CSV table of C-alpha atoms and ligand atoms in Angstrom, one decimal:
chain,number,residue,atom,x,y,z
A,22,UNK,CA,90.3,98.3,154.6
A,23,UNK,CA,93.2,99.2,152.2
A,24,UNK,CA,93.6,102.5,150.5
A,25,UNK,CA,90.9,103.4,148.0
A,26,UNK,CA,91.8,103.3,144.3
A,27,UNK,CA,89.9,106.2,142.6
A,28,UNK,CA,89.3,105.8,138.8
A,29,UNK,CA,91.8,108.6,138.3
A,30,UNK,CA,92.9,111.9,139.8
A,31,UNK,CA,92.9,115.1,137.8
A,32,UNK,CA,95.3,117.1,140.1
A,33,UNK,CA,98.6,117.7,138.3
A,34,UNK,CA,101.3,115.3,139.5
A,35,UNK,CA,104.9,115.1,138.4
A,36,UNK,CA,104.3,118.1,136.1
A,37,UNK,CA,102.7,120.4,138.7
A,38,UNK,CA,105.7,122.8,139.1
A,39,UNK,CA,106.2,123.1,135.3
A,40,UNK,CA,102.5,123.8,134.8
A,41,UNK,CA,102.6,126.5,137.4
A,42,UNK,CA,105.5,128.1,135.7
A,43,UNK,CA,103.7,128.0,132.3
A,44,UNK,CA,100.6,129.6,133.7
A,45,UNK,CA,102.8,132.4,135.3
A,46,UNK,CA,104.5,132.9,131.9
A,47,UNK,CA,101.2,133.5,130.2
A,48,UNK,CA,100.0,135.9,132.8
A,49,UNK,CA,103.2,137.9,132.7
A,50,UNK,CA,102.9,138.2,128.9
A,51,UNK,CA,99.2,139.2,129.1
A,52,UNK,CA,98.3,137.6,125.7
A,53,UNK,CA,95.6,135.0,126.1
A,54,UNK,CA,93.9,134.4,122.7
A,55,UNK,CA,95.6,133.4,119.4
A,56,UNK,CA,99.0,134.1,120.9
A,57,UNK,CA,102.5,132.6,120.8
A,58,UNK,CA,101.7,129.6,123.1
A,59,UNK,CA,98.9,128.5,120.7
A,60,UNK,CA,101.1,128.9,117.7
A,61,UNK,CA,104.0,126.9,119.3
A,62,UNK,CA,101.6,124.2,120.6
A,63,UNK,CA,100.1,123.8,117.1
A,64,UNK,CA,103.5,123.2,115.6
A,65,UNK,CA,104.6,120.8,118.3
A,66,UNK,CA,101.3,118.8,118.3
A,67,UNK,CA,101.3,118.5,114.5
A,68,UNK,CA,104.9,117.2,114.6
A,69,UNK,CA,104.2,114.7,117.5
A,70,UNK,CA,101.1,113.5,115.6
A,71,UNK,CA,102.8,113.0,112.2
A,72,UNK,CA,100.8,115.8,110.4
A,73,UNK,CA,101.9,119.0,108.8
A,74,UNK,CA,99.2,121.2,110.4
A,75,UNK,CA,97.4,121.4,113.7
A,76,UNK,CA,94.6,123.9,114.4
A,77,UNK,CA,93.7,124.5,118.0
A,78,UNK,CA,90.0,124.9,118.9
A,79,UNK,CA,87.8,125.1,122.0
A,80,UNK,CA,86.8,121.4,122.3
A,81,UNK,CA,87.0,118.0,120.6
A,82,UNK,CA,83.4,118.4,119.7
A,83,UNK,CA,84.1,121.7,117.9
A,84,UNK,CA,87.1,120.0,116.2
A,85,UNK,CA,84.8,117.4,114.6
A,86,UNK,CA,81.9,119.8,113.7
A,87,UNK,CA,84.2,122.5,112.2
A,88,UNK,CA,86.2,120.0,110.2
A,89,UNK,CA,83.0,118.6,108.6
A,90,UNK,CA,81.8,122.1,107.8
A,91,UNK,CA,85.2,123.1,106.4
A,92,UNK,CA,85.0,120.0,104.1
A,93,UNK,CA,81.6,121.2,102.8
A,94,UNK,CA,79.5,118.6,104.7
A,95,UNK,CA,76.2,120.0,106.0
A,96,UNK,CA,72.4,119.8,105.6
A,97,UNK,CA,71.4,116.9,103.4
A,98,UNK,CA,74.5,115.0,104.0
A,99,UNK,CA,74.8,111.7,105.9
A,100,UNK,CA,77.8,110.8,107.9
A,101,UNK,CA,78.3,107.2,109.0
A,102,UNK,CA,79.6,106.8,112.5
A,103,UNK,CA,79.8,104.5,115.6
A,104,UNK,CA,76.9,104.0,118.0
A,105,UNK,CA,79.4,103.4,120.8
A,106,UNK,CA,81.3,106.6,121.7
A,107,UNK,CA,80.9,109.8,123.7
A,108,UNK,CA,77.6,111.2,122.3
A,109,UNK,CA,79.6,114.2,121.2
A,110,UNK,CA,80.8,112.3,118.1
A,111,UNK,CA,77.2,112.3,116.7
A,112,UNK,CA,76.3,115.7,118.2
A,113,UNK,CA,79.2,117.2,116.3
A,114,UNK,CA,77.8,115.8,113.0
A,115,UNK,CA,74.4,117.4,113.9
A,116,UNK,CA,76.1,120.7,114.8
A,117,UNK,CA,77.5,120.7,111.2
A,118,UNK,CA,73.9,120.3,110.0
A,119,UNK,CA,74.4,116.8,108.7
A,120,UNK,CA,72.7,113.6,109.8
A,121,UNK,CA,74.5,110.8,111.7
A,122,UNK,CA,73.9,107.3,110.5
A,123,UNK,CA,74.9,104.5,112.8
A,124,UNK,CA,76.6,101.3,111.6
A,125,UNK,CA,77.0,98.6,114.2
A,126,UNK,CA,80.3,97.4,115.8
A,127,UNK,CA,82.9,94.9,115.1
A,128,UNK,CA,82.2,92.9,118.3
A,129,UNK,CA,85.9,92.3,119.1
A,130,UNK,CA,87.3,95.6,118.3
A,131,UNK,CA,84.3,97.7,119.5
A,132,UNK,CA,84.9,100.1,116.6
A,133,UNK,CA,82.9,100.5,113.3
A,134,UNK,CA,82.4,97.2,111.4
A,135,UNK,CA,83.5,98.0,107.8
A,136,UNK,CA,81.0,95.7,106.2
A,137,UNK,CA,78.1,97.3,108.1
A,138,UNK,CA,79.4,100.7,107.2
A,139,UNK,CA,79.3,99.8,103.5
A,140,UNK,CA,75.8,98.4,103.9
A,141,UNK,CA,74.6,101.7,105.4
A,142,UNK,CA,75.8,103.9,102.5
A,143,UNK,CA,73.1,105.8,100.6
A,144,UNK,CA,73.3,108.4,97.7
A,145,UNK,CA,73.3,111.1,100.5
A,146,UNK,CA,76.3,109.6,102.3
A,147,UNK,CA,79.3,112.0,102.1
A,148,UNK,CA,81.7,110.9,104.9
A,149,UNK,CA,82.6,108.3,107.5
A,150,UNK,CA,83.5,109.4,111.0
A,151,UNK,CA,85.3,106.4,112.6
A,152,UNK,CA,86.0,106.6,116.4
A,153,UNK,CA,89.3,105.2,117.7
A,154,UNK,CA,87.4,104.1,120.8
A,155,UNK,CA,89.2,103.5,124.1
A,156,UNK,CA,92.5,104.3,122.3
A,157,UNK,CA,92.2,101.3,119.9
A,158,UNK,CA,92.3,102.4,116.2
A,159,UNK,CA,89.4,101.5,114.0
A,160,UNK,CA,90.1,99.2,111.0
A,161,UNK,CA,91.3,102.1,108.8
A,162,UNK,CA,92.6,99.9,105.9
A,163,UNK,CA,89.1,98.5,105.3
A,164,UNK,CA,87.3,101.8,105.9
A,165,UNK,CA,89.7,103.7,103.6
A,166,UNK,CA,89.0,101.1,100.8
A,167,UNK,CA,85.3,101.6,101.3
A,168,UNK,CA,85.7,105.4,101.2
A,169,UNK,CA,87.6,105.2,98.0
A,170,UNK,CA,85.1,102.9,96.4
A,171,UNK,CA,82.2,105.2,97.2
A,172,UNK,CA,84.0,108.5,96.9
A,173,UNK,CA,83.5,109.4,100.6
A,174,UNK,CA,85.6,111.6,102.9
A,175,UNK,CA,86.9,110.3,106.2
A,176,UNK,CA,87.3,112.4,109.3
A,177,UNK,CA,88.8,110.5,112.3
A,178,UNK,CA,87.5,111.0,115.8
A,179,UNK,CA,90.8,110.6,117.6
A,180,UNK,CA,89.6,112.2,120.8
A,181,UNK,CA,90.7,109.1,122.8
A,182,UNK,CA,93.7,108.1,120.7
A,183,UNK,CA,96.6,110.6,121.0
A,184,UNK,CA,99.7,109.0,119.5
A,185,UNK,CA,97.9,105.9,118.5
A,186,UNK,CA,98.7,104.2,115.2
A,187,UNK,CA,96.5,102.1,112.9
A,188,UNK,CA,98.5,99.4,111.1
A,189,UNK,CA,101.6,101.6,111.8
A,190,UNK,CA,100.1,104.9,110.5
A,191,UNK,CA,99.4,107.7,113.0
A,192,UNK,CA,95.7,108.2,113.6
A,193,UNK,CA,94.3,111.4,112.3
A,194,UNK,CA,96.6,111.3,109.3
A,195,UNK,CA,94.7,108.6,107.4
A,196,UNK,CA,91.5,110.5,106.6
A,197,UNK,CA,91.3,114.1,105.5
A,198,UNK,CA,91.7,115.2,109.1
A,199,UNK,CA,91.8,113.9,112.7
A,200,UNK,CA,89.9,115.5,115.6
A,201,UNK,CA,91.5,115.5,119.1
A,202,UNK,CA,90.1,116.5,122.5
A,203,UNK,CA,92.2,117.7,125.4
A,204,UNK,CA,89.4,117.4,127.9
A,205,UNK,CA,91.1,116.9,131.3
A,206,UNK,CA,90.6,113.1,131.4
A,207,UNK,CA,92.1,112.4,128.0
A,208,UNK,CA,95.5,110.9,127.4
A,209,UNK,CA,96.7,114.5,126.8
A,210,UNK,CA,94.6,116.7,129.0
A,211,UNK,CA,94.4,120.4,129.6
A,212,UNK,CA,93.1,122.0,132.8
A,213,UNK,CA,89.9,123.0,131.1
A,214,UNK,CA,88.3,122.5,127.6
A,215,UNK,CA,90.5,122.3,124.5
A,216,UNK,CA,90.7,120.5,121.2
A,217,UNK,CA,92.6,120.4,117.9
A,218,UNK,CA,92.4,119.2,114.3
A,219,UNK,CA,95.4,117.8,112.5
A,220,UNK,CA,95.6,117.6,108.7
A,221,UNK,CA,98.2,117.6,106.0
A,222,UNK,CA,95.9,119.7,103.7
A,223,UNK,CA,97.1,123.3,103.8
A,224,UNK,CA,93.9,124.8,102.4
A,225,UNK,CA,91.8,122.8,104.9
A,226,UNK,CA,93.9,124.1,107.8
A,227,UNK,CA,93.6,127.6,106.5
A,228,UNK,CA,89.8,127.3,106.3
A,229,UNK,CA,89.7,125.9,109.8
A,230,UNK,CA,91.7,128.8,111.2
A,231,UNK,CA,89.2,131.1,109.6
A,232,UNK,CA,86.1,129.2,110.8
A,233,UNK,CA,87.3,129.0,114.4
A,234,UNK,CA,87.7,132.8,114.5
A,235,UNK,CA,84.3,134.0,113.4
A,236,UNK,CA,85.1,133.5,109.7
A,237,UNK,CA,87.5,136.5,109.8
A,238,UNK,CA,90.0,136.9,107.1
A,239,UNK,CA,91.5,140.0,108.6
A,240,UNK,CA,90.4,141.7,111.8
A,241,UNK,CA,86.7,142.8,111.6
A,242,UNK,CA,86.2,141.3,108.1
A,243,UNK,CA,84.0,138.3,108.5
A,244,UNK,CA,84.2,136.6,105.1
A,245,UNK,CA,82.0,133.7,106.0
A,246,UNK,CA,79.8,132.4,108.9
A,247,UNK,CA,82.4,131.2,111.4
A,248,UNK,CA,82.1,130.4,115.1
A,249,UNK,CA,84.1,131.4,118.1
A,250,UNK,CA,86.1,128.4,119.3
A,251,UNK,CA,89.7,128.9,120.0
A,252,UNK,CA,92.2,127.0,122.1
A,253,UNK,CA,93.4,129.7,124.5
A,254,UNK,CA,97.0,130.5,125.3
A,255,UNK,CA,96.7,129.4,128.9
A,256,UNK,CA,95.6,125.9,127.9
A,257,UNK,CA,98.1,125.8,125.1
A,258,UNK,CA,100.9,126.6,127.5
A,259,UNK,CA,99.8,123.8,129.8
A,260,UNK,CA,99.5,121.3,127.0
A,261,UNK,CA,103.1,122.3,125.9
A,262,UNK,CA,104.3,121.1,129.3
A,263,UNK,CA,102.5,117.8,128.9
A,264,UNK,CA,103.1,117.0,125.3
A,265,UNK,CA,106.8,116.0,125.8
A,266,UNK,CA,105.7,113.6,128.5
A,267,UNK,CA,102.9,112.0,126.4
A,268,UNK,CA,105.1,109.3,124.8
A,269,UNK,CA,106.3,108.1,128.2
A,270,UNK,CA,102.8,108.1,129.6
A,271,UNK,CA,101.6,106.1,126.6
A,272,UNK,CA,104.3,103.5,127.2
A,273,UNK,CA,103.1,103.3,130.8
A,274,UNK,CA,99.5,102.8,129.8
A,275,UNK,CA,100.5,100.0,127.4
A,276,UNK,CA,102.6,98.3,130.2
A,277,UNK,CA,99.6,98.5,132.6
A,278,UNK,CA,97.3,97.0,129.9
A,279,UNK,CA,99.8,94.1,129.3
A,280,UNK,CA,99.9,93.6,133.1
A,281,UNK,CA,96.1,93.5,133.3
A,282,UNK,CA,95.8,91.1,130.4
A,283,UNK,CA,98.2,88.6,132.0
A,284,UNK,CA,96.8,89.1,135.5
A,285,UNK,CA,93.2,88.7,134.4
A,286,UNK,CA,93.8,85.4,132.6
A,287,UNK,CA,91.1,83.0,133.9
A,288,UNK,CA,89.2,85.8,135.7
A,289,UNK,CA,85.3,85.7,135.5
A,290,UNK,CA,85.1,88.6,133.0
A,291,UNK,CA,85.8,89.0,129.3
A,292,UNK,CA,88.8,91.2,128.3
A,293,UNK,CA,88.4,92.7,124.8
A,294,UNK,CA,91.3,91.7,122.6
A,295,UNK,CA,94.0,94.1,121.4
A,296,UNK,CA,93.6,94.2,117.6
A,297,UNK,CA,96.3,96.7,116.8
A,298,UNK,CA,99.6,97.2,118.8
A,299,UNK,CA,99.1,101.0,118.1
A,300,UNK,CA,96.4,100.9,120.9
A,301,UNK,CA,97.1,103.7,123.4
A,302,UNK,CA,94.7,102.5,126.2
A,303,UNK,CA,92.7,105.6,127.0
A,304,UNK,CA,90.5,103.2,128.8
A,305,UNK,CA,90.6,99.5,129.8
A,306,UNK,CA,87.0,98.1,129.6
A,307,UNK,CA,86.2,94.5,130.6
A,308,UNK,CA,82.8,92.9,129.9
A,309,UNK,CA,80.5,91.1,132.3
A,310,UNK,CA,76.9,90.1,132.1
A,311,UNK,CA,76.6,90.9,135.8
A,312,UNK,CA,77.8,94.4,135.8
A,313,UNK,CA,75.9,95.9,138.7
A,314,UNK,CA,77.2,93.2,141.0
A,315,UNK,CA,80.7,93.5,139.6
A,316,UNK,CA,80.8,97.2,140.2
A,317,UNK,CA,79.4,96.7,143.7
A,318,UNK,CA,82.0,94.0,144.4
A,319,UNK,CA,84.9,96.3,143.4
A,320,UNK,CA,83.4,99.3,145.2
A,321,UNK,CA,83.3,97.2,148.4
A,322,UNK,CA,87.1,96.8,148.0
A,323,UNK,CA,87.5,100.6,147.5
A,324,UNK,CA,88.0,100.3,143.7
A,325,UNK,CA,86.2,102.8,141.5
A,326,UNK,CA,85.0,101.7,138.1
A,327,UNK,CA,83.1,103.7,135.4
A,328,UNK,CA,80.9,102.8,132.4
A,329,UNK,CA,81.9,103.9,128.9
A,330,UNK,CA,79.1,104.1,127.8
A,331,UNK,CA,75.8,103.1,129.3
A,332,UNK,CA,73.6,104.1,126.4
A,333,UNK,CA,74.1,103.6,122.6
A,334,UNK,CA,74.1,107.0,120.9
A,335,UNK,CA,71.1,106.3,118.6
A,336,UNK,CA,69.0,105.5,121.7
A,337,UNK,CA,69.8,108.9,123.4
A,338,UNK,CA,66.7,111.1,123.6
A,339,UNK,CA,68.7,113.9,122.1
A,340,UNK,CA,68.7,111.9,118.8
A,341,UNK,CA,65.0,111.0,118.9
A,342,UNK,CA,64.5,113.1,115.7
A,343,UNK,CA,67.1,111.1,113.7
A,344,UNK,CA,65.8,108.1,111.8
A,345,UNK,CA,67.4,105.3,113.8
A,346,UNK,CA,68.7,102.0,112.8
A,347,UNK,CA,69.1,99.4,115.6
A,348,UNK,CA,72.6,98.4,116.5
A,349,UNK,CA,72.1,95.2,118.6
A,350,UNK,CA,75.8,94.6,119.1
A,351,UNK,CA,76.3,98.1,120.5
A,352,UNK,CA,73.2,97.7,122.7
A,353,UNK,CA,74.6,94.6,124.2
A,354,UNK,CA,78.1,96.1,124.7
A,355,UNK,CA,76.5,99.0,126.5
A,356,UNK,CA,74.9,96.6,129.0
A,357,UNK,CA,78.2,94.8,129.7
A,358,UNK,CA,81.2,97.2,129.5
A,359,UNK,CA,83.0,98.4,132.7
A,360,UNK,CA,86.2,100.3,132.7
A,361,UNK,CA,88.9,99.5,135.3
A,362,UNK,CA,91.3,102.2,136.5
A,363,UNK,CA,94.2,102.7,134.1
A,364,UNK,CA,96.3,105.9,134.0
A,365,UNK,CA,100.0,106.6,134.0
A,366,UNK,CA,100.1,107.2,137.8
A,367,UNK,CA,98.5,103.8,138.6
A,368,UNK,CA,101.1,101.6,140.3
A,369,UNK,CA,101.8,97.9,139.5
A,370,UNK,CA,100.7,97.1,143.1
A,371,UNK,CA,97.4,98.8,142.5
A,372,UNK,CA,96.8,97.0,139.2
A,373,UNK,CA,97.6,93.7,140.8
A,374,UNK,CA,95.2,94.5,143.6
A,375,UNK,CA,92.5,95.4,141.1
A,376,UNK,CA,93.1,92.2,139.1
A,377,UNK,CA,93.0,90.1,142.3
A,378,UNK,CA,89.7,91.7,143.2
A,379,UNK,CA,88.3,90.9,139.8
A,380,UNK,CA,89.3,87.2,140.2
A,381,UNK,CA,87.5,87.2,143.6
A,382,UNK,CA,84.2,88.2,141.9
A,383,UNK,CA,82.2,85.1,142.4
B,18,LIG,C1,85.9,113.4,124.6
B,18,LIG,C2,85.4,113.0,123.3
B,18,LIG,C3,84.7,113.8,122.4
B,18,LIG,C4,84.4,115.2,122.7
B,18,LIG,O1,85.5,116.0,123.1
B,18,LIG,P1,85.2,117.3,124.0
B,18,LIG,O2,86.6,118.0,124.1
B,18,LIG,O3,84.7,116.9,125.3
B,18,LIG,O4,84.3,118.1,123.2
B,18,LIG,C5,84.4,113.3,121.2
B,18,LIG,N1,84.6,112.0,120.8
B,18,LIG,C6,85.2,111.2,121.7
B,18,LIG,C7,85.4,109.8,121.3
B,18,LIG,C8,85.6,111.6,123.0
B,18,LIG,O5,86.1,110.7,123.8
């Protein structure tokens, strides 16, 4: 049997020596929280993302929740979002005290269907939280038009979409703010939890800096109810090593996706179309109505696949208290999606072997 192909590896690769040096630098300095590495990373990440401000926080979930709170969204407000995502998208809305409302998917793009978003608006709706799922941007032109028509805010969940563009515009800069995660598996990953918000609104950035630090204006003066969620200097230093490599890694992800698309032509699975060339391929899901057999077939050949995601968010027990609307498209997608390995270190030979194994699925 040939060498196994894991879904991905989280051990540092080409950047291992630089990461070790960055960690040593932080230890030698002895400044771990709200220090110079965070300040430098925030400036560098904002620049790379096309925004004027970035605010580092503890996780992508906190990035979403804190941004909603900073925008004044809370109890009594509804936020329209996608039923297909990491459940944290909706949990973050609940953390802010607001209520998630789920609009079903565009079946090709697998992101929010703008028409269904508009149909789910009520007098209590205050914002839309589109998710740029798998690295493919949501239809931001249509969603922005709806937001303008109904006087709604947009906060972008860009946790899977570092450096992606929607119709040429950087994700996270189209709405009021964009939330990013640097969870280790993300396109830009730390060696622990980390997240950030980007915005071009200086007063929003300032409020976020306060909220992430206990609501303090100056030391020991808690002007408002904030939380404790900061991106620490160790993770910031690690992210600074990786950020300059991110554009190259993104190019590699796109090349692998193109290779898969060509190699999978005529294969007995459905490959979701690319609807925007700004897609950054955090994941490469295919669809099959015989998923269990498909995963077993690839497993037999040493190829690991994962499911993103097996359960639509509104059907999660954690959301049982939220008045649910059914999302039949998302429910079907959750039965059929299966992610093939795709990461910058995957070789062409491995991708070809995986594609050949998919073709051999009878
Ligand atoms: C990872 C992720 C989150 C949560 O980010 P954490 O850093 O794990 O809190 C939210 N939304 C999406 C779409 C994600 O992929």
